């Protein structure tokens, strides 16, 4: 098992390398170089930039050196000093902007997924077992609607209803009074109060799809002979379902963990903007719009790295759940 | 236990499937008697209702199938003392399929081995876990004892290194080994009746021969009855003492194995026997060209209800005006030999007319 994990990590290294090169190339894409743009920006804000200062900037960013050396400088700063460069938009180092928001991002993503699974997996199993029942038709209808309605639209409706009917302000992660305060119990409770809605909203977005996957997988598995064999042992129907077909049907969901981490960085952005959350996604989106290229580079790199990490995570989970992967066995071999 | 003690009885069983296209009468009036410690062979073409009969016996008919009519009785032997035992009559058809009583019979009194050893076990749980499950369900033992028993039963189906096999996953075993493990799983609670639904069809001939030997040895060891389902008359000859021939959801002939091969009476049984190679045929074929006979015609589609005898469109002895009009009743032509055919009913009708 351990060797499998190590092997899996080693295989991810070239992937990460490729992602970092791509990220760097994208940073370089916009017309003009970074230094010229920064000088323009400084001048626009009324600062005069002397020739010497300009030269210093050029040296600082390594603009006098060839591309590959600039790449090496950029990536080694990231690896050794966790220095992603400076963000103009936020007027802070990129790393700081991301770190401040990363915690919320992870917390929300994790809880949203747990919400999705606790709701969707039992429902998916139930409607598969009761295929063609009234419950199945109703759930199918709702999931189709759920797949068609964008999550942010649903969020806006819920926020509107919460505000107009119940007088609850739902945007953001903190109330006004706690926004700039240091951490305290009150602030934590305040955070929890604000977090349940984005968790449910983000989680709901995944429910429909997960129900569909679970139902389809279960229907496949329920037809298999081992289900009848399990019943023939005298097991109760509940144990038959949970220990046999559900045990296999859950596997694609485990592989779905692959999208857990990168998801809020990209998939949830619109929703996060609507909900006004201080998570990483909107910050990075703003950076892209402002051509804040170090921020953007960090965005691409981190999303890529998280995808790779999540892929390892889901492969390991899958290997724990499915010995055929662990032993490199192939069904029917 | 006397040799003729009845273990299970199926009377007038009708199991139907309600599909959008129509009703499939998968089992349409089957009567069978299974005797303790003996092997009843069930033979017939694909789709004649062999598996559904077996599944009905355990109340495991998959939806949209339903036992529509009939009675299944199981005579459970309760050992009061070493010497004395009484019979506990269980009306299986009166139990709810998922009731506690029904589940106490499954895997414990009656168990089943299926055709496809590759599909009979869940690939992601160990062989041992899947065997221990049944043991812990039906017997008051803890996990360690259940594991001991699982290893013991794996040894009894002649698997090498049973203490290693117990921790392997099904996909790590070959087809033959897996079928042994599946048989071990079925025998883990010492059942009185083992239903074997084409357990060797997916195996090569050498492995098949080994599994058949094994099952015979285990039958003697466990003193259990076997309901052996197959479409292979050769296997029937080797395994069964009693044989029931099925055609389109009905038993058309039932007798002991010797009578069936020596004196087949139903035209369908006769045709079946002509379709397997005999030693003389093989010798004869070495000289001149001779083809095995096949049964002419196709099985009618399962939704149709044929008037009269369901075999009449294919029967070489078809009698116009009788076979296509009147459904034949079961006739006992000799003691213990029953046939469902007008050749025997009409003869008796003629005698009566005279
Ligand atoms: N799940 C099902 N849904 C609908 N019809 C079914 C189902 N299972 C069986 N049947 C029908 O019941 C009839 C009898 O099936 P059964 O499986 O008992 O045949 P069999 O004699 O075991 O054949 P085989 O030798 O191919 O296993 C068939 O005509 C089949 O179409
Ligand atoms: S009843 Fe008639 S058609 Fe049917 S098997 Fe007998 S002879 Fe043939
Ligand atoms: Mg069958």
XYZ file of C-alpha atoms and ligand atoms in Angstrom:
727
model
C 0.000 0.000 0.000
C 2.780 2.386 0.997
C 4.758 1.564 -2.115
C 1.620 2.219 -4.137
C 1.297 5.686 -2.590
C 4.961 6.526 -3.144
C 4.768 5.285 -6.700
C 1.699 7.417 -7.251
C 3.461 10.533 -5.877
C 6.521 10.005 -8.046
C 4.299 9.724 -11.086
C 2.744 13.112 -10.245
C 6.062 14.988 -10.343
C 6.351 15.291 -14.137
C 2.708 16.385 -14.210
C 3.424 19.173 -11.758
C 6.485 20.230 -13.715
C 4.441 20.483 -16.876
C 1.736 22.461 -15.110
C 4.287 24.925 -13.728
C 5.818 25.487 -17.171
C 2.369 26.062 -18.656
C 1.506 28.473 -15.858
C 4.695 30.397 -16.470
C 4.112 30.619 -20.217
C 0.626 31.972 -19.593
C 2.052 34.650 -17.300
C 4.283 35.761 -20.136
C 1.499 35.841 -22.710
C 0.016 39.341 -22.299
C 1.600 41.997 -24.539
C 4.499 43.868 -22.927
C 6.538 42.519 -20.072
C 5.740 42.613 -16.418
C 8.174 45.412 -15.638
C 6.862 47.738 -18.352
C 3.348 47.172 -17.057
C 4.357 47.838 -13.493
C 6.111 51.035 -14.478
C 3.017 52.118 -16.391
C 0.940 51.367 -13.385
C 3.217 53.325 -11.051
C 3.199 56.269 -13.442
C -0.543 56.142 -13.738
C -0.784 56.485 -9.978
C 1.371 59.606 -10.151
C 4.738 58.150 -9.195
C 7.671 59.075 -11.365
C 9.955 56.177 -12.089
C 13.591 56.988 -12.706
C 15.743 55.063 -15.162
C 17.715 53.585 -12.242
C 14.548 52.412 -10.539
C 13.401 50.866 -13.802
C 16.701 49.031 -14.140
C 16.392 47.784 -10.580
C 12.905 46.442 -11.326
C 14.155 44.743 -14.449
C 16.885 43.034 -12.465
C 14.504 42.125 -9.679
C 12.202 40.317 -12.063
C 15.099 38.871 -14.024
C 13.882 40.564 -17.216
C 17.463 40.960 -18.396
C 17.856 37.192 -18.411
C 16.554 34.541 -20.858
C 13.120 32.993 -20.401
C 14.217 29.658 -18.928
C 16.263 31.435 -16.259
C 13.254 33.568 -15.384
C 11.194 30.396 -15.084
C 13.774 28.821 -12.790
C 13.865 31.957 -10.652
C 10.071 32.022 -10.398
C 9.646 28.358 -9.575
C 12.575 28.182 -7.122
C 11.206 31.193 -5.235
C 7.896 29.353 -4.959
C 9.414 26.082 -3.831
C 12.057 27.422 -1.444
C 10.415 30.552 -0.060
C 6.739 30.005 -0.906
C 7.085 33.321 -2.719
C 4.624 33.604 -5.570
C 5.457 37.226 -6.315
C 3.492 40.376 -5.572
C -0.133 41.107 -6.276
C -0.955 44.649 -7.463
C -4.642 44.126 -7.035
C -4.373 43.313 -3.360
C -1.109 45.168 -2.754
C 0.206 42.186 -0.815
C 2.378 39.211 -1.640
C 0.349 36.656 -3.613
C 1.128 33.928 -1.060
C -0.405 36.004 1.703
C -3.607 36.656 -0.248
C -4.015 32.980 -0.966
C -3.112 31.759 2.516
C -5.587 34.109 4.145
C -8.329 32.600 2.069
C -7.194 29.011 1.750
C -8.527 27.891 5.124
C -12.067 29.004 4.317
C -11.822 27.504 0.881
C -10.871 24.097 2.238
C -13.387 24.181 5.037
C -16.241 25.115 2.735
C -15.214 22.665 0.030
C -14.888 19.817 2.502
C -18.159 20.439 4.296
C -19.963 21.028 1.023
C -18.789 17.645 -0.221
C -19.732 15.920 3.010
C -23.142 17.523 2.667
C -23.412 16.331 -0.933
C -22.486 12.760 -0.036
C -24.667 12.398 3.032
C -27.651 13.587 1.041
C -26.956 12.061 -2.356
C -25.546 8.610 -1.620
C -28.480 7.254 0.420
C -30.978 8.782 -2.015
C -29.097 7.342 -4.997
C -29.094 3.887 -3.417
C -32.753 4.138 -2.457
C -34.059 5.148 -5.870
C -31.985 2.453 -7.567
C -33.416 -0.201 -5.266
C -36.906 1.201 -5.889
C -36.432 1.670 -9.607
C -39.586 2.866 -11.416
C -41.334 3.643 -8.137
C -43.012 6.990 -7.536
C -40.042 8.052 -5.398
C -37.710 7.223 -8.279
C -39.721 9.344 -10.718
C -39.879 12.286 -8.349
C -36.171 12.167 -7.527
C -35.289 11.766 -11.197
C -37.359 14.814 -12.077
C -35.798 16.884 -9.310
C -32.264 15.833 -10.220
C -32.839 16.801 -13.843
C -34.031 20.214 -12.741
C -31.090 20.360 -10.337
C -28.665 19.611 -13.131
C -30.180 22.288 -15.337
C -30.418 25.152 -12.827
C -27.060 26.799 -12.138
C -26.082 26.805 -8.483
C -25.546 30.566 -8.384
C -29.100 31.149 -9.582
C -30.420 28.966 -6.795
C -28.166 30.853 -4.376
C -29.590 34.171 -5.480
C -33.148 32.954 -5.028
C -32.410 31.603 -1.561
C -30.593 34.803 -0.554
C -33.489 36.858 -1.816
C -36.051 34.786 0.052
C -33.910 34.750 3.210
C -33.573 38.512 3.116
C -37.091 39.548 2.154
C -39.049 36.937 4.080
C -36.851 36.295 7.094
C -34.644 39.341 7.183
C -31.492 37.230 7.171
C -28.440 38.646 5.432
C -26.704 35.713 3.872
C -23.750 37.127 1.957
C -20.152 36.950 3.132
C -18.486 34.824 5.758
C -18.624 37.302 8.653
C -20.973 39.902 10.042
C -19.930 43.516 9.725
C -18.778 43.794 13.347
C -16.474 40.759 13.204
C -14.994 41.460 9.787
C -11.746 43.057 11.006
C -11.640 41.684 14.547
C -9.106 39.108 15.685
C -10.306 35.534 16.251
C -12.597 34.957 19.197
C -15.354 32.521 20.135
C -17.912 35.032 18.954
C -16.223 35.358 15.615
C -16.070 31.582 15.242
C -19.789 31.213 15.964
C -20.418 34.062 13.558
C -18.439 32.208 10.914
C -20.449 29.033 11.460
C -23.660 31.036 11.141
C -22.520 32.313 7.783
C -20.993 29.119 6.557
C -23.986 26.779 6.533
C -25.651 28.509 3.636
C -22.675 28.436 1.258
C -22.011 24.858 2.349
C -25.558 23.808 1.563
C -25.666 25.811 -1.646
C -22.324 24.564 -2.900
C -23.165 21.051 -1.707
C -26.563 21.104 -3.392
C -24.850 21.765 -6.691
C -23.220 18.346 -6.466
C -26.248 16.466 -5.137
C -28.080 15.996 -8.419
C -25.028 14.672 -10.249
C -24.024 12.384 -7.406
C -27.527 10.918 -7.176
C -27.454 10.204 -10.919
C -24.051 8.522 -10.677
C -24.977 6.494 -7.629
C -28.285 5.402 -9.123
C -26.732 4.351 -12.420
C -23.928 2.445 -10.701
C -26.331 0.735 -8.317
C -28.620 -0.355 -11.152
C -25.617 -1.960 -12.826
C -24.485 -3.695 -9.664
C -27.940 -4.835 -8.524
C -28.181 -7.034 -11.603
C -25.003 -8.924 -10.730
C -25.160 -12.469 -9.524
C -23.332 -11.812 -6.251
C -26.399 -9.887 -5.070
C -28.591 -12.981 -5.437
C -25.838 -15.047 -3.817
C -25.796 -12.644 -0.859
C -29.582 -12.911 -0.542
C -29.312 -16.710 -0.751
C -27.107 -16.617 2.353
C -30.041 -15.289 4.333
C -28.805 -11.737 4.832
C -31.417 -9.062 5.393
C -32.156 -6.903 2.375
C -30.514 -3.876 4.020
C -27.265 -5.735 4.649
C -27.328 -7.208 1.154
C -27.592 -3.737 -0.388
C -25.078 -1.993 1.851
C -22.428 -4.717 1.968
C -22.578 -5.764 -1.662
C -23.738 -3.540 -4.543
C -23.342 -0.246 -2.647
C -19.818 -1.220 -1.699
C -18.883 -1.248 -5.395
C -21.183 1.526 -6.572
C -19.455 3.995 -4.276
C -16.162 3.720 -6.152
C -16.814 6.356 -8.824
C -17.792 8.752 -6.040
C -14.440 8.100 -4.381
C -12.730 8.894 -7.666
C -14.796 12.065 -7.682
C -12.782 13.286 -4.695
C -10.311 14.197 -7.399
C -12.276 17.388 -7.903
C -12.688 18.222 -4.238
C -9.737 20.582 -3.860
C -9.511 22.348 -7.201
C -13.255 22.640 -7.290
C -13.726 25.778 -5.207
C -10.915 27.471 -7.098
C -12.779 27.192 -10.329
C -16.196 25.537 -10.182
C -17.540 27.516 -7.290
C -16.301 30.946 -8.310
C -19.553 32.327 -9.663
C -21.383 31.131 -6.595
C -18.739 32.545 -4.298
C -18.958 35.908 -5.959
C -22.716 35.875 -5.632
C -22.395 34.930 -1.985
C -19.547 37.379 -1.450
C -17.257 34.869 0.248
C -13.671 35.643 1.185
C -12.394 32.462 -0.352
C -9.576 32.003 -2.809
C -11.642 31.603 -5.953
C -12.994 35.154 -6.279
C -9.606 36.671 -5.412
C -7.978 34.765 -8.200
C -10.750 35.600 -10.586
C -10.243 39.291 -9.818
C -6.524 38.866 -10.449
C -7.145 37.386 -13.866
C -9.391 40.288 -14.822
C -6.807 42.839 -13.713
C -3.930 41.127 -15.488
C -2.342 40.690 -12.084
C -0.036 38.125 -13.630
C 1.777 36.747 -10.579
C -1.555 36.205 -8.945
C -2.818 34.528 -12.101
C 0.277 32.345 -12.353
C -0.219 31.268 -8.773
C -3.860 30.512 -9.543
C -3.028 28.225 -12.430
C -0.188 26.556 -10.577
C -2.168 25.952 -7.404
C -5.230 24.699 -9.238
C -2.998 22.322 -11.173
C -1.145 21.173 -8.087
C -4.379 20.654 -6.167
C -5.794 18.638 -9.039
C -2.710 16.442 -8.956
C -2.891 16.060 -5.163
C -6.596 15.298 -5.289
C -5.989 12.743 -8.004
C -3.498 10.993 -5.734
C -5.936 11.245 -2.856
C -8.758 9.660 -4.821
C -6.510 6.946 -6.239
C -5.385 6.041 -2.744
C -8.969 6.031 -1.453
C -10.002 3.869 -4.372
C -7.134 1.472 -3.723
C -8.178 1.186 -0.098
C -11.730 0.417 -1.165
C -10.933 -1.828 -4.126
C -8.259 -4.521 -3.752
C -8.254 -5.119 -7.511
C -6.449 -1.795 -7.856
C -4.234 -2.440 -4.839
C -3.039 -5.760 -6.212
C -2.966 -4.587 -9.798
C -5.468 -7.355 -10.545
C -7.885 -7.235 -13.421
C -11.389 -8.603 -13.136
C -11.715 -11.937 -14.876
C -7.945 -12.387 -15.170
C -33.089 -41.083 8.186
C -34.767 -43.356 5.680
C -33.725 -43.103 2.064
C -37.180 -42.094 0.923
C -37.801 -39.345 3.429
C -39.204 -36.320 1.642
C -37.223 -33.129 2.244
C -39.009 -30.661 0.033
C -42.109 -30.743 -2.074
C -43.203 -28.407 -4.844
C -46.840 -28.614 -5.831
C -48.460 -26.930 -8.817
C -45.944 -24.078 -8.795
C -46.670 -21.135 -11.095
C -44.111 -18.330 -11.242
C -44.860 -15.549 -13.701
C -43.000 -12.491 -14.907
C -45.123 -9.452 -15.593
C -43.392 -7.537 -18.359
C -44.574 -4.692 -20.554
C -44.601 -7.104 -23.508
C -46.824 -9.557 -21.687
C -46.805 -12.241 -19.047
C -44.004 -14.813 -19.139
C -45.148 -18.062 -17.574
C -41.629 -19.062 -16.565
C -42.871 -21.842 -14.288
C -46.318 -23.095 -15.205
C -47.475 -25.880 -12.949
C -44.415 -27.706 -11.691
C -44.577 -30.622 -9.259
C -41.330 -31.925 -7.793
C -40.322 -33.994 -4.810
C -36.851 -33.798 -3.325
C -35.808 -36.668 -1.093
C -33.373 -36.309 1.763
C -29.795 -37.175 0.874
C -30.592 -37.825 -2.808
C -29.897 -35.937 -6.017
C -32.721 -34.723 -8.204
C -31.531 -33.703 -11.642
C -33.479 -31.060 -13.580
C -32.820 -30.991 -17.283
C -34.239 -28.952 -20.138
C -33.431 -26.422 -22.803
C -32.454 -22.861 -22.012
C -35.396 -20.791 -20.811
C -37.599 -23.708 -19.752
C -37.778 -22.415 -16.184
C -35.151 -24.458 -14.334
C -33.530 -21.522 -12.565
C -36.807 -19.844 -11.737
C -38.081 -23.073 -10.178
C -34.948 -23.154 -8.020
C -35.208 -19.480 -7.090
C -38.880 -19.948 -6.221
C -37.861 -22.636 -3.766
C -35.817 -20.031 -1.890
C -38.315 -17.213 -2.533
C -35.635 -15.324 -4.445
C -37.512 -14.722 -7.696
C -36.383 -11.308 -8.949
C -39.040 -8.702 -9.739
C -41.127 -8.417 -11.880
C -41.379 -12.140 -11.198
C -43.874 -13.492 -8.678
C -44.955 -16.845 -7.347
C -48.538 -16.803 -8.544
C -49.819 -20.140 -7.320
C -48.730 -23.367 -5.748
C -47.222 -24.718 -2.562
C -43.664 -25.339 -1.538
C -43.208 -27.356 1.616
C -39.963 -27.958 3.415
C -39.630 -30.689 6.030
C -37.082 -29.560 8.548
C -35.636 -32.290 10.729
C -35.347 -31.246 14.340
C -33.023 -33.418 16.374
C -34.527 -33.789 19.822
C -32.039 -36.413 21.003
C -29.397 -38.477 19.257
C -31.939 -41.127 18.359
C -35.230 -39.295 18.076
C -35.993 -36.515 15.652
C -39.195 -34.939 14.512
C -40.090 -33.167 11.355
C -40.979 -29.529 11.340
C -43.204 -28.699 8.367
C -42.489 -25.288 6.876
C -44.784 -23.872 4.225
C -42.265 -21.798 2.286
C -44.885 -20.236 0.047
C -46.682 -18.916 3.125
C -43.609 -17.008 4.333
C -42.870 -13.456 3.238
C -39.760 -13.439 1.006
C -37.808 -11.142 3.319
C -39.181 -12.422 6.594
C -36.906 -13.583 9.382
C -38.254 -17.142 9.025
C -37.453 -17.263 5.312
C -33.985 -15.840 5.860
C -33.333 -18.422 8.555
C -33.836 -21.108 5.904
C -31.675 -19.495 3.237
C -28.015 -20.326 3.444
C -28.737 -22.480 6.462
C -31.230 -25.203 5.476
C -31.180 -24.604 1.725
C -28.291 -23.024 -0.122
C -27.500 -22.435 -3.725
C -24.513 -22.529 -6.059
C -24.786 -20.629 -9.308
C -23.497 -21.017 -12.822
C -20.931 -18.251 -12.955
C -18.224 -18.620 -10.294
C -16.617 -15.355 -11.414
C -19.757 -13.389 -10.596
C -20.869 -15.155 -7.433
C -18.589 -13.261 -5.079
C -18.068 -9.563 -4.556
C -14.593 -8.780 -5.879
C -13.733 -6.286 -3.138
C -14.259 -8.492 -0.083
C -12.104 -11.472 0.848
C -13.284 -15.013 0.242
C -13.118 -15.595 3.987
C -15.241 -12.562 4.837
C -17.949 -13.706 2.448
C -17.965 -17.243 3.877
C -17.828 -16.116 7.517
C -20.790 -13.855 6.972
C -23.159 -16.791 6.512
C -21.626 -18.696 9.427
C -21.986 -15.775 11.824
C -25.507 -15.146 10.599
C -26.852 -18.637 11.250
C -24.671 -19.972 14.039
C -23.932 -18.461 17.385
C -20.192 -18.135 16.970
C -17.746 -15.270 17.296
C -15.495 -14.005 14.560
C -12.485 -16.158 15.438
C -14.592 -19.337 15.490
C -16.278 -18.363 12.227
C -12.864 -17.934 10.666
C -11.814 -21.371 11.917
C -14.928 -22.884 10.357
C -14.355 -21.009 7.101
C -10.816 -22.401 6.882
C -12.140 -25.851 7.716
C -14.797 -25.734 4.990
C -12.255 -24.443 2.462
C -10.106 -27.462 3.290
C -13.088 -29.756 2.791
C -13.659 -28.516 -0.753
C -10.012 -29.493 -1.335
C -8.571 -26.037 -1.769
C -4.828 -25.969 -1.139
C -3.567 -23.725 1.698
C -7.024 -22.890 3.049
C -5.525 -20.644 5.735
C -4.104 -18.483 2.953
C -7.115 -18.697 0.623
C -9.325 -17.357 3.422
C -7.592 -13.973 3.102
C -7.460 -13.792 -0.685
C -9.821 -11.860 -2.893
C -12.008 -13.761 -5.376
C -10.203 -12.307 -8.388
C -6.966 -13.871 -7.183
C -8.396 -17.379 -7.682
C -8.847 -19.344 -10.902
C -12.339 -20.252 -12.100
C -12.173 -23.787 -10.717
C -10.810 -22.633 -7.356
C -13.423 -19.955 -7.178
C -16.234 -22.426 -7.808
C -14.813 -24.545 -4.969
C -14.842 -21.452 -2.758
C -18.441 -20.723 -3.777
C -19.413 -24.316 -2.962
C -17.636 -23.926 0.381
C -19.651 -20.786 1.010
C -22.893 -22.658 0.234
C -21.943 -25.583 2.484
C -20.682 -23.445 5.361
C -23.810 -23.945 7.443
C -24.297 -27.607 6.656
C -27.472 -27.323 4.551
C -29.888 -30.202 4.035
C -30.513 -29.157 0.460
C -28.021 -27.763 -1.992
C -29.376 -26.287 -5.198
C -26.716 -26.367 -7.877
C -27.734 -24.317 -10.912
C -25.388 -25.350 -13.727
C -22.364 -25.052 -11.423
C -19.909 -26.393 -13.989
C -21.137 -24.842 -17.227
C -18.492 -22.105 -17.124
C -15.635 -24.514 -16.408
C -13.457 -26.629 -18.677
C -14.107 -30.396 -18.785
C -11.271 -31.404 -16.461
C -12.298 -28.880 -13.828
C -15.935 -29.880 -14.354
C -15.099 -33.523 -13.630
C -13.246 -32.506 -10.454
C -16.119 -30.360 -9.222
C -18.654 -33.139 -9.909
C -16.494 -35.607 -7.972
C -16.197 -33.123 -5.160
C -19.941 -32.562 -4.981
C -20.644 -36.278 -4.838
C -18.077 -36.741 -2.072
C -19.505 -33.800 -0.123
C -23.036 -35.108 -0.554
C -22.043 -38.349 1.158
C -20.104 -36.476 3.826
C -22.819 -33.951 4.633
C -25.747 -36.277 3.859
C -27.521 -33.539 1.953
C -29.953 -33.567 -0.934
C -28.903 -31.906 -4.177
C -31.144 -30.343 -6.780
C -28.856 -30.397 -9.774
C -29.825 -28.174 -12.696
C -28.190 -28.674 -16.056
C -28.899 -28.945 -19.753
C -26.267 -31.681 -20.025
C -27.721 -35.195 -19.916
C -24.220 -36.619 -19.449
C -23.891 -34.757 -16.160
C -27.365 -35.954 -15.166
C -26.327 -39.544 -15.784
C -23.313 -39.021 -13.579
C -24.940 -37.082 -10.723
C -28.637 -37.767 -10.338
C -30.758 -40.570 -8.943
C -34.037 -38.931 -9.921
C -34.577 -36.818 -13.017
C -37.199 -34.276 -14.009
C -37.300 -33.136 -17.627
C -38.698 -29.637 -18.083
C -40.176 -28.030 -21.141
C -41.651 -24.511 -21.235
C -42.310 -24.174 -17.534
C -43.656 -27.696 -17.041
C -42.173 -30.995 -15.922
C -42.912 -33.317 -18.850
C -41.318 -36.481 -17.507
C -40.046 -37.563 -14.118
C -38.486 -40.858 -13.102
C -35.333 -42.472 -11.787
C -32.199 -41.988 -13.830
C -31.976 -45.550 -15.156
C -35.544 -45.570 -16.462
C -35.013 -42.205 -18.086
C -32.102 -43.414 -20.176
C -33.433 -46.960 -20.771
C -37.066 -46.146 -21.347
C -37.653 -42.473 -22.140
C -41.365 -42.000 -22.757
C -41.999 -38.358 -23.555
C -41.231 -37.443 -27.192
C -39.217 -34.448 -25.942
C -37.059 -36.626 -23.677
C -36.547 -39.040 -26.552
C -35.472 -36.180 -28.789
C -33.117 -34.865 -26.105
C -31.477 -38.274 -25.793
C -31.093 -38.533 -29.565
C -29.321 -35.166 -29.582
C -26.401 -36.351 -27.442
C -23.705 -38.589 -28.906
C -23.830 -42.276 -27.987
C -20.734 -44.421 -28.144
C -22.214 -46.476 -31.013
C -22.841 -43.274 -32.969
C -19.257 -42.191 -32.570
C -18.072 -45.602 -33.789
C -20.524 -45.493 -36.645
C -19.476 -42.014 -37.634
C -15.878 -43.161 -37.993
C -17.085 -45.188 -40.985
C -19.897 -43.254 -42.582
C -21.164 -39.743 -42.237
C -23.893 -39.477 -39.632
C -25.067 -36.308 -37.998
C -26.441 -35.915 -34.541
C -30.116 -35.207 -34.541
C -31.282 -31.880 -33.329
C -34.745 -31.205 -32.056
C -36.531 -29.601 -34.965
C -38.148 -26.209 -34.627
C -37.570 -23.458 -32.138
C -38.886 -22.914 -28.649
C -41.940 -20.683 -29.120
C -41.633 -17.177 -27.735
C -42.210 -17.071 -24.005
C -45.271 -14.782 -24.116
C -47.403 -17.104 -26.194
C -49.919 -19.461 -24.703
C -50.136 -22.543 -26.855
C -53.362 -24.499 -26.820
C -52.882 -28.166 -26.013
C -49.434 -29.604 -25.407
C -46.739 -26.948 -25.449
C -44.388 -29.281 -27.339
C -46.846 -29.936 -30.178
C -45.299 -27.625 -32.834
C -42.045 -29.580 -32.583
C -43.281 -33.060 -31.719
C -42.619 -35.889 -34.199
C -45.559 -37.854 -32.778
C -47.971 -34.945 -32.887
C -51.606 -36.068 -33.120
C -53.828 -33.625 -34.977
C -56.952 -32.681 -33.085
C -55.701 -33.984 -29.773
C -52.295 -32.525 -28.991
C -53.184 -29.046 -30.250
C -56.535 -29.012 -28.467
C -56.194 -30.512 -25.051
C -53.440 -29.941 -22.493
C -52.147 -33.347 -21.419
C -52.390 -34.318 -17.772
C -49.662 -36.110 -15.849
C -49.909 -39.881 -16.184
C -48.066 -42.471 -14.154
C -47.066 -45.048 -16.744
C -45.067 -47.195 -14.392
C -44.607 -46.932 -10.649
C -42.529 -43.806 -10.063
C -42.479 -42.846 -13.748
C -44.689 -39.931 -14.716
C -45.207 -38.409 -18.174
C -47.217 -35.458 -19.447
C -48.190 -36.573 -22.958
C -51.298 -37.638 -24.894
C -49.563 -40.731 -26.242
C -50.244 -42.137 -22.807
C -53.439 -40.313 -21.899
C -55.154 -40.956 -25.218
C -54.158 -44.609 -25.024
C -55.884 -44.832 -21.695
C -58.771 -42.838 -23.148
C -59.018 -45.356 -25.989
C -58.970 -48.243 -23.579
C -61.745 -46.582 -21.640
C -63.775 -46.048 -24.798
C -63.569 -49.736 -25.671
N -35.570 -11.429 -14.521
C -36.396 -11.865 -15.480
N -37.222 -11.003 -16.108
C -38.059 -11.443 -17.055
N -38.158 -12.710 -17.474
C -37.359 -13.608 -16.900
C -36.435 -13.241 -15.879
N -35.771 -14.338 -15.494
C -36.258 -15.344 -16.238
N -37.209 -14.928 -17.068
C -37.956 -15.746 -18.033
O -38.327 -16.935 -17.404
C -38.131 -18.034 -18.270
C -37.387 -19.116 -17.550
O -36.097 -18.651 -17.177
P -35.042 -19.553 -16.416
O -33.951 -18.649 -16.035
O -35.698 -20.309 -15.328
O -34.560 -20.548 -17.531
P -33.520 -21.724 -17.389
O -34.267 -22.973 -17.638
O -32.790 -21.612 -16.116
O -32.574 -21.455 -18.638
P -30.986 -21.475 -18.723
O -30.615 -22.890 -19.034
O -30.722 -20.571 -19.862
O -30.449 -20.986 -17.424
C -37.389 -17.535 -19.481
O -38.234 -17.625 -20.598
C -37.078 -16.101 -19.203
O -37.434 -15.324 -20.318
S -48.917 -34.579 -26.149
Fe -48.768 -34.835 -28.333
S -47.511 -33.153 -29.000
Fe -47.270 -33.294 -26.828
S -45.511 -34.548 -26.595
Fe -47.216 -35.922 -26.497
S -47.463 -36.582 -28.577
Fe -46.152 -34.841 -28.666
Mg -30.799 -21.030 -15.603
